[in-house]
């Protein structure tokens, strides 16, 4: 069939139809031969392309919505790109870890070689000085015996060619090592180190005065090269022997090999999400209710703005219970706990690749409400959230992706709502018991701080409102900020100083408020509370008052938002 210019080669008619089953073009006369096939006319195809919402029930119409097809293809591309970027990131992680190992081995190599290099340098200096003395003695000997080129060659390799390399200390050392005695060494180097030009030499055997001058020069050489420190330097020169424990090397090799492994991720573990259009050196507040997440840029206090994002089938509806268990570090966001069915699950989001990974913990009994704090190095400490007479503390290693039971403290777990780390100590704020607890991460010793929480023991003002503070945040410098129905106050966990801020009472349900400390680009510090529905405030520590954030009044409409801080460095 001739398809040139869309003319049917059999019937000489225009080819206006396409048979999808045979994947050929055809004219109307050819169509009866494809009566039981799926085919369509060009006019129907164009009409359908021009009208994406056309409800055409014709089974032969294969292109019902070209825009939908394009979007579906793009979604598939996005998923493939997410997988590619995940592989690329893992490749970079492997390269980074082995680079660290390589740098460690290089440092260890130089540490072991340093004393050898120092002693070799001392020996080279001593060898150079003794060579000069030997050359001086040989000159005297040649003068006395009138010997020069008549010296016999030895079995030692002769350095007959006068090159710069022959005067290098390494070449001289090699020559000394190869020769059996001094005569052989001198003979091997008679054209270089020990060259003696008898014809041009101004002295002769009968010239006693010249001989005396040679002796003076020799004595001077000895004085220059044999100073008082030679004996000390020679005594300081040490010999070393390398002792290698091959068993330990083999064990270390096995440990290194077992420390790195690739784990295949199932398709449902990698989810691409159009989340967090963030930039480096920026600060954001992520406010979440269920699947809905709004991102509020607070980098510049005078230019606060937000954009709504949607989680779809990624996170649970229990973000209300996860606001104190979200850790942001580097390119990752770690989310612990959640609904009853997924409480032992870690949701790890990679900002650069926009992908979620789900990690299920085995042998760990995390509850729905989890409080988490990060030591800034490699460990995230987790405190189970409810229904236990004692609080189990787990420790998650972000580098090894492993979790272990760290310790257990004698405190009912449902009282833990906020935790943070300062100077190798974990601080827990427990509103139900109205106290602050410190745990030493090295000794695991637990101490109740002698700090009286203001208004904690006051009677309830209303049946459903407790005077005890429920919301907290920290500035990372030892100050804990608490919010109660009476207002905002600051507690220094090192000096135990308590400061109550005037004009700091807030309206609404304080139980659902999340406090976020942030220092703005203007150098001033603020305590943010993002509630949605126009109930968004920032408390200025400099002005001692709450300020309404009008810029995001219309973006957040719910009154049940939970928030946390995301900082991109």
Coordinates of C-alpha atoms in Angstrom, one line a residue:
X1 CA 0.0 0.0 0.0
X2 CA 1.4 3.4 -1.0
X3 CA 1.0 5.9 1.9
X4 CA 2.6 8.8 0.1
X5 CA 0.3 11.9 0.3
X6 CA -2.3 9.8 2.2
X7 CA -3.5 8.2 -1.1
X8 CA -4.6 4.6 -1.0
X9 CA -2.4 2.7 -3.4
X10 CA -5.2 0.2 -4.2
X11 CA -8.3 2.4 -4.6
X12 CA -6.5 5.7 -5.3
X13 CA -8.6 7.4 -2.6
X14 CA -7.7 9.6 0.3
X15 CA -6.9 7.6 3.5
X16 CA -9.2 9.2 6.1
X17 CA -9.4 6.3 8.5
X18 CA -7.1 4.5 10.9
X19 CA -7.4 0.9 12.0
X20 CA -6.1 0.6 15.6
X21 CA -6.0 -3.2 15.5
X22 CA -3.9 -3.4 12.3
X23 CA -2.2 0.0 12.9
X24 CA -2.7 1.0 9.3
X25 CA -4.3 3.9 7.4
X26 CA -7.2 3.1 5.0
X27 CA -9.7 4.7 2.7
X28 CA -13.5 4.3 2.9
X29 CA -13.4 1.4 0.3
X30 CA -10.9 -0.5 2.5
X31 CA -13.0 -0.1 5.6
X32 CA -15.3 -3.1 5.0
X33 CA -12.2 -5.4 5.3
X34 CA -11.8 -4.0 8.8
X35 CA -15.4 -4.2 9.8
X36 CA -14.7 -6.2 13.0
X37 CA -11.8 -4.0 14.0
X38 CA -11.5 -0.9 16.0
X39 CA -11.1 2.1 13.7
X40 CA -12.0 5.8 13.5
X41 CA -12.4 8.6 11.0
X42 CA -10.1 11.6 11.0
X43 CA -13.1 14.0 11.4
X44 CA -14.1 12.2 14.7
X45 CA -10.5 12.3 15.9
X46 CA -10.1 16.0 15.3
X47 CA -13.5 16.8 16.9
X48 CA -12.6 14.8 20.0
X49 CA -9.2 16.5 20.3
X50 CA -10.8 19.9 20.0
X51 CA -13.4 19.0 22.6
X52 CA -11.7 17.4 25.6
X53 CA -15.1 17.1 27.5
X54 CA -16.8 15.3 24.6
X55 CA -18.7 12.2 26.0
X56 CA -18.3 9.9 23.1
X57 CA -19.4 6.3 23.8
X58 CA -18.0 5.1 20.5
X59 CA -15.6 2.3 21.4
X60 CA -13.6 3.0 18.2
X61 CA -12.7 6.5 19.6
X62 CA -9.3 5.8 21.2
X63 CA -8.4 9.5 21.9
X64 CA -11.1 10.7 24.3
X65 CA -9.0 13.3 26.2
X66 CA -5.6 14.2 24.9
X67 CA -4.8 16.5 27.8
X68 CA -5.5 13.7 30.2
X69 CA -3.2 11.4 28.3
X70 CA -0.5 14.0 28.4
X71 CA -1.0 14.4 32.1
X72 CA -0.9 10.7 32.7
X73 CA 2.3 10.4 30.7
X74 CA 3.8 13.3 32.7
X75 CA 2.8 11.7 36.0
X76 CA 4.6 8.5 34.9
X77 CA 7.6 10.6 34.0
X78 CA 7.5 12.3 37.4
X79 CA 7.5 8.9 39.1
X80 CA 10.4 7.7 37.0
X81 CA 12.4 10.9 37.7
X82 CA 11.7 10.4 41.4
X83 CA 13.1 6.9 41.3
X84 CA 16.1 8.2 39.3
X85 CA 16.8 11.0 41.8
X86 CA 16.4 8.5 44.7
X87 CA 19.1 6.3 43.0
X88 CA 21.3 9.3 42.4
X89 CA 20.9 10.4 46.0
X90 CA 21.8 6.9 47.3
X91 CA 24.9 6.9 44.9
X92 CA 26.0 10.2 46.4
X93 CA 25.5 8.9 49.9
X94 CA 27.7 5.9 49.1
X95 CA 30.3 8.2 47.6
X96 CA 30.2 10.5 50.6
X97 CA 30.6 7.6 53.2
X98 CA 33.5 6.0 51.3
X99 CA 35.1 9.4 51.0
X100 CA 34.9 9.7 54.7
X101 CA 36.6 6.3 55.1
X102 CA 39.2 7.2 52.6
X103 CA 40.0 10.5 54.4
X104 CA 40.2 8.6 57.7
X105 CA 42.7 6.1 56.2
X106 CA 44.8 8.8 54.7
X107 CA 45.0 10.6 58.0
X108 CA 45.9 7.3 59.7
X109 CA 48.6 6.6 57.1
X110 CA 50.2 10.0 57.7
X111 CA 50.0 9.5 61.4
X112 CA 51.9 6.2 61.3
X113 CA 54.4 7.5 58.7
X114 CA 55.2 10.8 60.4
X115 CA 57.9 9.5 63.0
X116 CA 59.5 7.5 60.2
X117 CA 59.8 10.5 58.0
X118 CA 61.3 12.6 60.8
X119 CA 63.9 9.9 61.6
X120 CA 64.7 9.4 57.9
X121 CA 65.3 13.1 57.5
X122 CA 67.7 13.0 60.5
X123 CA 69.5 10.1 59.0
X124 CA 69.8 11.7 55.6
X125 CA 71.4 14.8 57.2
X126 CA 73.9 12.6 59.0
X127 CA 74.6 10.6 55.9
X128 CA 75.2 13.8 53.9
X129 CA 77.6 15.1 56.5
X130 CA 79.6 11.8 56.6
X131 CA 79.8 11.8 52.8
X132 CA 81.4 15.2 52.9
X133 CA 83.9 14.0 55.4
X134 CA 84.6 10.9 53.4
X135 CA 85.1 13.0 50.2
X136 CA 87.6 15.2 52.2
X137 CA 89.5 12.1 53.3
X138 CA 89.5 10.7 49.8
X139 CA 91.0 13.9 48.5
X140 CA 93.8 13.6 50.9
X141 CA 94.3 10.0 50.1
X142 CA 94.4 10.7 46.3
X143 CA 96.9 13.5 46.9
X144 CA 99.2 11.2 48.9
X145 CA 99.0 8.2 46.6
X146 CA 98.7 10.2 43.4
X147 CA 95.7 8.1 42.4
X148 CA 92.9 9.3 40.2
X149 CA 91.5 7.6 37.2
X150 CA 93.7 4.6 37.8
X151 CA 91.3 3.3 40.5
X152 CA 90.1 -0.1 39.6
X153 CA 86.4 -0.8 39.1
X154 CA 84.6 -3.0 41.5
X155 CA 81.8 -5.4 41.2
X156 CA 79.5 -2.7 42.5
X157 CA 77.4 -0.8 39.9
X158 CA 79.5 2.0 38.6
X159 CA 78.0 5.5 38.3
X160 CA 80.1 6.6 35.4
X161 CA 77.7 9.2 33.9
X162 CA 77.8 12.5 35.7
X163 CA 74.1 13.4 36.2
X164 CA 72.2 15.3 38.9
X165 CA 70.5 12.1 40.0
X166 CA 73.8 10.7 41.1
X167 CA 74.1 13.3 43.8
X168 CA 70.6 12.7 45.2
X169 CA 70.6 11.3 48.7
X170 CA 68.4 8.4 47.7
X171 CA 70.9 7.4 44.9
X172 CA 73.8 7.6 47.3
X173 CA 72.0 5.5 49.9
X174 CA 71.3 2.9 47.3
X175 CA 74.9 2.8 46.2
X176 CA 76.1 2.4 49.8
X177 CA 73.7 -0.4 50.3
X178 CA 75.0 -2.2 47.1
X179 CA 78.8 -1.9 47.9
X180 CA 80.6 -4.2 50.3
X181 CA 83.4 -1.8 51.5
X182 CA 84.6 1.8 51.1
X183 CA 86.9 1.1 48.2
X184 CA 84.0 -0.4 46.2
X185 CA 81.8 2.6 47.1
X186 CA 84.5 5.2 46.1
X187 CA 85.3 3.3 42.9
X188 CA 81.6 3.3 42.0
X189 CA 81.3 7.0 42.4
X190 CA 84.8 8.1 41.3
X191 CA 83.3 10.1 38.4
X192 CA 80.8 11.9 40.6
X193 CA 81.1 12.2 44.4
X194 CA 84.8 11.4 44.6
X195 CA 86.0 12.9 41.4
X196 CA 89.7 13.9 41.7
X197 CA 91.3 15.8 38.8
X198 CA 95.0 15.1 39.3
X199 CA 96.1 17.2 36.3
X200 CA 94.2 20.3 37.3
X201 CA 94.9 19.9 41.0
X202 CA 97.5 22.4 42.2
X203 CA 99.0 20.0 44.7
X204 CA 101.3 17.1 44.2
X205 CA 102.9 14.4 46.3
X206 CA 106.0 16.4 46.9
X207 CA 104.1 19.5 48.0
X208 CA 104.0 19.2 51.8
X209 CA 102.4 22.7 52.1
X210 CA 99.5 21.6 49.9
X211 CA 99.0 18.5 52.0
X212 CA 98.9 20.6 55.1
X213 CA 96.2 22.8 53.4
X214 CA 94.2 19.8 52.6
X215 CA 94.4 18.7 56.2
X216 CA 93.2 22.1 57.3
X217 CA 90.3 21.9 55.0
X218 CA 89.5 18.4 56.2
X219 CA 89.5 19.6 59.9
X220 CA 87.2 22.4 58.9
X221 CA 84.9 20.0 57.2
X222 CA 84.8 17.9 60.3
X223 CA 84.0 20.9 62.5
X224 CA 81.2 22.0 60.2
X225 CA 79.6 18.5 59.8
X226 CA 80.4 17.0 63.2
X227 CA 78.8 19.6 65.5
X228 CA 78.0 19.0 69.1
X229 CA 74.5 17.9 68.3
X230 CA 75.5 15.0 66.1
X231 CA 75.7 12.5 68.9
X232 CA 72.4 13.7 70.3
X233 CA 70.7 13.5 66.9
X234 CA 72.2 10.0 66.4
X235 CA 71.0 8.9 69.7
X236 CA 67.5 10.3 69.0
X237 CA 67.2 8.5 65.7
X238 CA 64.8 5.6 66.3
X239 CA 64.0 2.4 64.5
X240 CA 60.4 1.3 64.1
X241 CA 58.7 -1.9 63.1
X242 CA 55.2 -2.2 61.8
X243 CA 53.1 -4.6 63.7
X244 CA 50.0 -5.7 61.7
X245 CA 47.1 -7.6 63.3
X246 CA 45.7 -9.3 60.3
X247 CA 42.9 -10.8 62.3
X248 CA 41.7 -7.4 63.3
X249 CA 42.0 -6.1 59.7
X250 CA 40.0 -9.0 58.5
X251 CA 37.4 -8.4 61.2
X252 CA 37.3 -4.7 60.3
X253 CA 37.0 -5.5 56.6
X254 CA 34.0 -7.7 57.3
X255 CA 32.4 -5.0 59.5
X256 CA 32.9 -2.4 56.8
X257 CA 31.4 -4.7 54.2
X258 CA 28.4 -5.4 56.5
X259 CA 28.0 -1.7 57.4
X260 CA 27.1 -0.9 53.8
X261 CA 24.3 -2.6 52.0
X262 CA 21.7 -1.8 49.4
X263 CA 18.1 -2.5 50.4
X264 CA 15.6 -2.8 47.6
X265 CA 12.6 -0.5 48.1
X266 CA 9.2 -1.7 47.1
X267 CA 7.1 0.4 44.8
X268 CA 4.8 1.5 47.6
X269 CA 7.7 2.7 49.7
X270 CA 8.6 5.4 47.1
X271 CA 6.0 8.0 46.6
X272 CA 6.6 11.2 44.7
X273 CA 4.8 14.2 46.0
X274 CA 4.7 17.8 44.7
X275 CA 5.5 19.1 48.2
X276 CA 7.6 21.9 49.6
X277 CA 8.7 24.3 46.9
X278 CA 11.4 25.5 49.3
X279 CA 14.7 27.3 48.8
X280 CA 18.0 27.1 50.8
X281 CA 18.7 29.7 53.6
X282 CA 14.9 30.0 54.1
X283 CA 12.6 29.4 57.1
X284 CA 9.1 28.0 56.8
X285 CA 6.2 26.9 59.0
X286 CA 4.4 23.8 57.8
X287 CA 0.9 23.9 59.1
X288 CA -1.1 20.7 58.6
X289 CA -4.5 19.3 59.1
X290 CA -5.1 15.8 57.8
X291 CA -4.0 15.6 54.2
X292 CA -3.8 19.4 53.7
X293 CA -0.6 21.2 54.3
X294 CA 0.2 24.9 54.0
X295 CA 3.7 26.3 53.7
X296 CA 4.3 29.7 55.3
X297 CA 7.5 31.5 54.5
X298 CA 8.6 33.4 57.6
X299 CA 12.2 34.2 56.5
X300 CA 11.4 37.9 56.3
X301 CA 9.0 39.1 58.9
X302 CA 7.9 41.9 56.6
X303 CA 7.2 39.5 53.7
X304 CA 5.3 36.5 55.2
X305 CA 3.5 34.5 52.6
X306 CA 2.0 31.0 52.2
X307 CA 1.0 28.5 49.5
X308 CA -1.4 25.6 50.0
X309 CA -0.2 22.1 49.2
X310 CA -2.0 18.8 49.3
X311 CA -0.9 15.4 50.7
X312 CA -2.8 12.6 48.9
X313 CA -2.7 9.1 50.4
X314 CA 0.7 9.7 51.9
X315 CA 0.3 10.8 55.5
X316 CA -2.3 9.7 58.0
X317 CA -5.1 11.9 59.3
X318 CA -3.4 12.1 62.7
X319 CA -1.0 15.0 62.0
X320 CA -2.7 16.5 65.0
X321 CA -0.8 13.9 67.0
X322 CA 2.5 14.3 65.1
X323 CA 3.3 17.9 65.6
X324 CA 5.8 17.2 68.4
X325 CA 7.4 14.2 66.5
X326 CA 8.6 15.9 63.4
X327 CA 12.3 16.5 62.9
X328 CA 13.9 18.5 60.1
X329 CA 17.6 18.0 59.4
X330 CA 19.4 18.8 56.2
X331 CA 17.6 17.5 53.2
X332 CA 15.2 15.2 55.3
X333 CA 12.0 15.5 57.3
X334 CA 11.4 12.7 59.8
X335 CA 7.8 12.0 61.0
X336 CA 7.3 9.5 63.8
X337 CA 4.1 8.0 65.2
X338 CA 0.6 8.8 64.0
X339 CA -2.5 6.6 63.8
X340 CA -2.8 3.4 65.8
X341 CA -2.2 1.3 62.7
X342 CA 1.0 3.2 61.7
X343 CA 2.4 4.3 65.1
X344 CA 5.6 2.2 64.6
X345 CA 6.3 3.7 61.2
X346 CA 8.7 6.4 60.2
X347 CA 7.8 8.6 57.3
X348 CA 11.0 10.0 55.8
X349 CA 10.6 12.8 53.2
X350 CA 13.5 13.9 51.0
X351 CA 13.1 17.6 50.1
X352 CA 15.4 17.6 47.0
X353 CA 13.8 14.6 45.4
X354 CA 10.3 15.2 46.7
X355 CA 9.8 11.5 47.7
X356 CA 8.5 9.7 50.7
X357 CA 9.9 6.5 52.2
X358 CA 8.1 4.5 54.8
X359 CA 10.2 2.5 57.3
X360 CA 8.4 0.1 59.7
X361 CA 10.0 -0.5 63.0
X362 CA 10.0 -4.1 64.4
X363 CA 10.3 -4.8 68.1
X364 CA 9.3 -1.2 69.0
X365 CA 6.1 -0.2 70.8
X366 CA 5.6 3.5 69.9
X367 CA 2.3 4.9 70.7
X368 CA 0.1 7.4 68.7
X369 CA 1.5 10.5 70.3
X370 CA 5.3 10.7 70.2
X371 CA 7.6 13.4 71.3
X372 CA 10.9 13.6 69.4
X373 CA 14.1 15.6 69.7
X374 CA 17.3 15.7 67.7
X375 CA 20.9 15.9 69.1
X376 CA 22.1 17.7 66.0
X377 CA 24.5 14.8 65.2
X378 CA 23.0 11.4 64.4
X379 CA 20.4 10.5 67.0
X380 CA 16.7 11.3 67.4
X381 CA 15.3 10.5 70.8
X382 CA 11.6 9.3 70.9
X383 CA 9.3 9.3 73.9
X384 CA 6.2 7.1 73.6
X385 CA 3.0 9.1 74.0
X386 CA 0.3 7.6 76.0
X387 CA -1.3 4.9 78.2
X388 CA 1.9 3.6 80.0
X389 CA 2.8 4.0 83.6
X390 CA 6.4 4.5 82.6
X391 CA 8.0 6.2 79.6
X392 CA 10.1 4.2 77.2
X393 CA 12.7 6.2 75.4
X394 CA 14.0 5.0 72.0
X395 CA 16.9 6.3 70.0
X396 CA 16.9 6.4 66.2
X397 CA 20.2 6.6 64.3
X398 CA 19.7 8.6 61.1
X399 CA 22.9 7.3 59.6
X400 CA 22.4 3.6 60.2
X401 CA 18.6 3.8 60.0
X402 CA 18.3 1.7 63.2
X403 CA 16.3 2.1 66.3
X404 CA 17.0 0.9 69.8
X405 CA 15.5 1.2 73.3
X406 CA 17.6 3.9 75.1
X407 CA 16.2 3.8 78.6
X408 CA 12.9 3.8 80.6
X409 CA 12.0 6.5 83.1
X410 CA 9.5 6.4 85.9
X411 CA 7.0 8.8 84.5
X412 CA 3.5 8.2 83.0
X413 CA 4.0 8.5 79.3
X414 CA 0.8 10.4 78.4
X415 CA 2.2 13.5 80.3
X416 CA 5.1 14.0 77.8
X417 CA 4.3 16.7 75.3
X418 CA 7.5 18.5 74.4
X419 CA 11.2 17.6 74.4
X420 CA 14.5 19.2 73.3
X421 CA 18.2 18.7 73.7
X422 CA 20.8 21.1 75.1
X423 CA 24.4 20.3 76.0
X424 CA 24.1 16.5 76.0
X425 CA 20.9 16.6 78.1
X426 CA 17.3 15.9 77.2
X427 CA 14.7 18.2 78.7
X428 CA 11.0 17.1 78.9
X429 CA 8.2 19.4 79.6
X430 CA 5.4 17.5 81.3
X431 CA 2.2 19.6 81.8
X432 CA 0.2 16.8 83.5
X433 CA 2.8 16.7 86.3
X434 CA 3.7 20.4 86.0
X435 CA 7.4 19.8 85.9
X436 CA 10.5 19.8 83.7
X437 CA 12.7 16.7 83.7
X438 CA 16.4 16.5 82.6
X439 CA 18.0 13.3 81.3
X440 CA 21.7 13.0 80.9
X441 CA 22.3 11.3 77.5
X442 CA 25.7 9.9 78.7
X443 CA 24.7 8.6 82.2
X444 CA 20.9 8.3 81.7
X445 CA 20.4 9.9 85.1
X446 CA 17.0 11.5 85.5
X447 CA 16.5 14.8 87.4
X448 CA 13.4 16.8 88.2
X449 CA 14.4 20.5 87.9
X450 CA 13.4 22.7 90.8
X451 CA 11.3 25.0 88.6
X452 CA 7.8 25.9 89.7
X453 CA 5.5 26.1 86.6
X454 CA 3.4 29.3 87.0
X455 CA -0.3 28.9 87.5
X456 CA 0.0 25.1 87.1
X457 CA -1.9 24.4 90.4
X458 CA -4.5 27.1 90.0
X459 CA -8.2 25.9 89.9
X460 CA -9.8 25.5 86.5
X461 CA -11.4 28.7 85.2
X462 CA -13.8 26.7 83.2
X463 CA -14.6 23.0 83.2
X464 CA -12.9 22.4 79.9
X465 CA -10.0 24.8 80.3
X466 CA -7.0 23.9 82.4
X467 CA -4.7 26.6 83.7
X468 CA -1.6 24.4 83.1
X469 CA 0.4 25.3 80.0
X470 CA 0.0 22.8 77.1
X471 CA 2.0 24.5 74.3
X472 CA 5.8 24.9 74.3
X473 CA 8.8 25.8 72.2
X474 CA 12.5 26.5 72.7
X475 CA 15.0 28.9 71.2
X476 CA 17.8 26.4 71.4
X477 CA 19.7 28.5 73.9
X478 CA 18.3 27.2 77.1
X479 CA 15.0 29.1 77.1
X480 CA 11.6 27.2 77.2
X481 CA 8.5 29.2 76.2
X482 CA 5.2 28.0 77.6
X483 CA 1.6 29.2 76.9
X484 CA -1.3 28.9 79.3
X485 CA -4.7 30.5 79.6
X486 CA -2.9 33.2 81.6
X487 CA -0.4 34.0 78.9
X488 CA 3.1 33.4 77.7
X489 CA 6.1 32.9 79.9
X490 CA 9.8 32.0 79.5
X491 CA 11.8 29.6 81.7
X492 CA 15.6 29.3 81.5
X493 CA 16.4 25.6 82.2
X494 CA 19.9 26.5 83.4
X495 CA 19.3 29.5 85.7
X496 CA 15.7 28.5 86.6
X497 CA 14.7 32.0 85.9
X498 CA 10.9 32.5 85.1
X499 CA 9.7 35.6 83.2
X500 CA 6.0 36.2 82.5
X501 CA 5.1 38.4 79.6
X502 CA 2.5 41.1 79.9
X503 CA -0.3 41.3 77.3
X504 CA 0.4 37.8 76.2
X505 CA -3.0 36.1 76.7
X506 CA -4.5 34.6 73.6
X507 CA -8.0 33.8 72.7
X508 CA -9.3 30.5 71.5
X509 CA -8.3 26.9 72.4
X510 CA -4.7 27.0 73.7
X511 CA -4.6 23.2 73.7
X512 CA -4.4 23.0 69.9
X513 CA -1.8 25.8 69.5
X514 CA 1.7 25.0 68.4
X515 CA 4.4 27.5 69.4
X516 CA 7.3 28.0 67.1
X517 CA 10.4 30.1 68.0
X518 CA 12.1 31.9 65.1
X519 CA 14.6 34.8 64.8
X520 CA 13.8 37.0 61.8
X521 CA 16.2 38.5 59.3
X522 CA 15.9 41.8 61.2
X523 CA 17.4 40.2 64.2
X524 CA 14.3 40.2 66.3
X525 CA 12.8 37.1 67.9
X526 CA 9.2 35.9 67.5
X527 CA 6.9 33.2 68.8
X528 CA 4.6 32.0 66.1
X529 CA 1.2 30.5 66.5
X530 CA -0.5 29.4 63.2
X531 CA -4.1 28.4 63.7
X532 CA -5.7 29.2 60.3
X533 CA -9.0 31.1 59.7
X534 CA -7.3 34.4 60.4
X535 CA -6.1 33.2 63.8
X536 CA -2.4 33.5 63.0
X537 CA -0.2 35.4 65.4
X538 CA 3.5 36.2 66.1
X539 CA 4.5 37.3 69.6
X540 CA 7.2 39.9 69.4
X541 CA 9.7 39.4 72.3
X542 CA 11.0 42.9 71.7
X543 CA 7.6 44.6 71.7
X544 CA 6.1 42.2 74.3
X545 CA 2.8 41.7 72.4
X546 CA 1.0 39.4 69.9
X547 CA 0.9 40.7 66.3
X548 CA -1.7 39.5 63.8
X549 CA -0.2 38.0 60.6
X550 CA -2.6 39.5 58.0
X551 CA -0.6 38.2 55.1
X552 CA -1.9 34.6 55.5
X553 CA -5.3 35.4 56.8
X554 CA -7.1 34.1 53.7
X555 CA -4.9 31.1 52.9
X556 CA -5.6 29.0 56.0
X557 CA -9.2 28.4 56.7
X558 CA -9.3 25.6 59.1
X559 CA -9.1 26.1 62.9
X560 CA -7.3 22.8 63.7
X561 CA -4.0 23.3 62.1
X562 CA -0.8 21.8 63.7
X563 CA 2.5 23.4 62.8
X564 CA 6.2 22.8 62.9
X565 CA 9.3 24.7 61.8
X566 CA 11.3 23.8 58.7
X567 CA 14.7 25.5 58.1
X568 CA 16.6 25.1 54.9
X569 CA 20.4 25.8 55.2

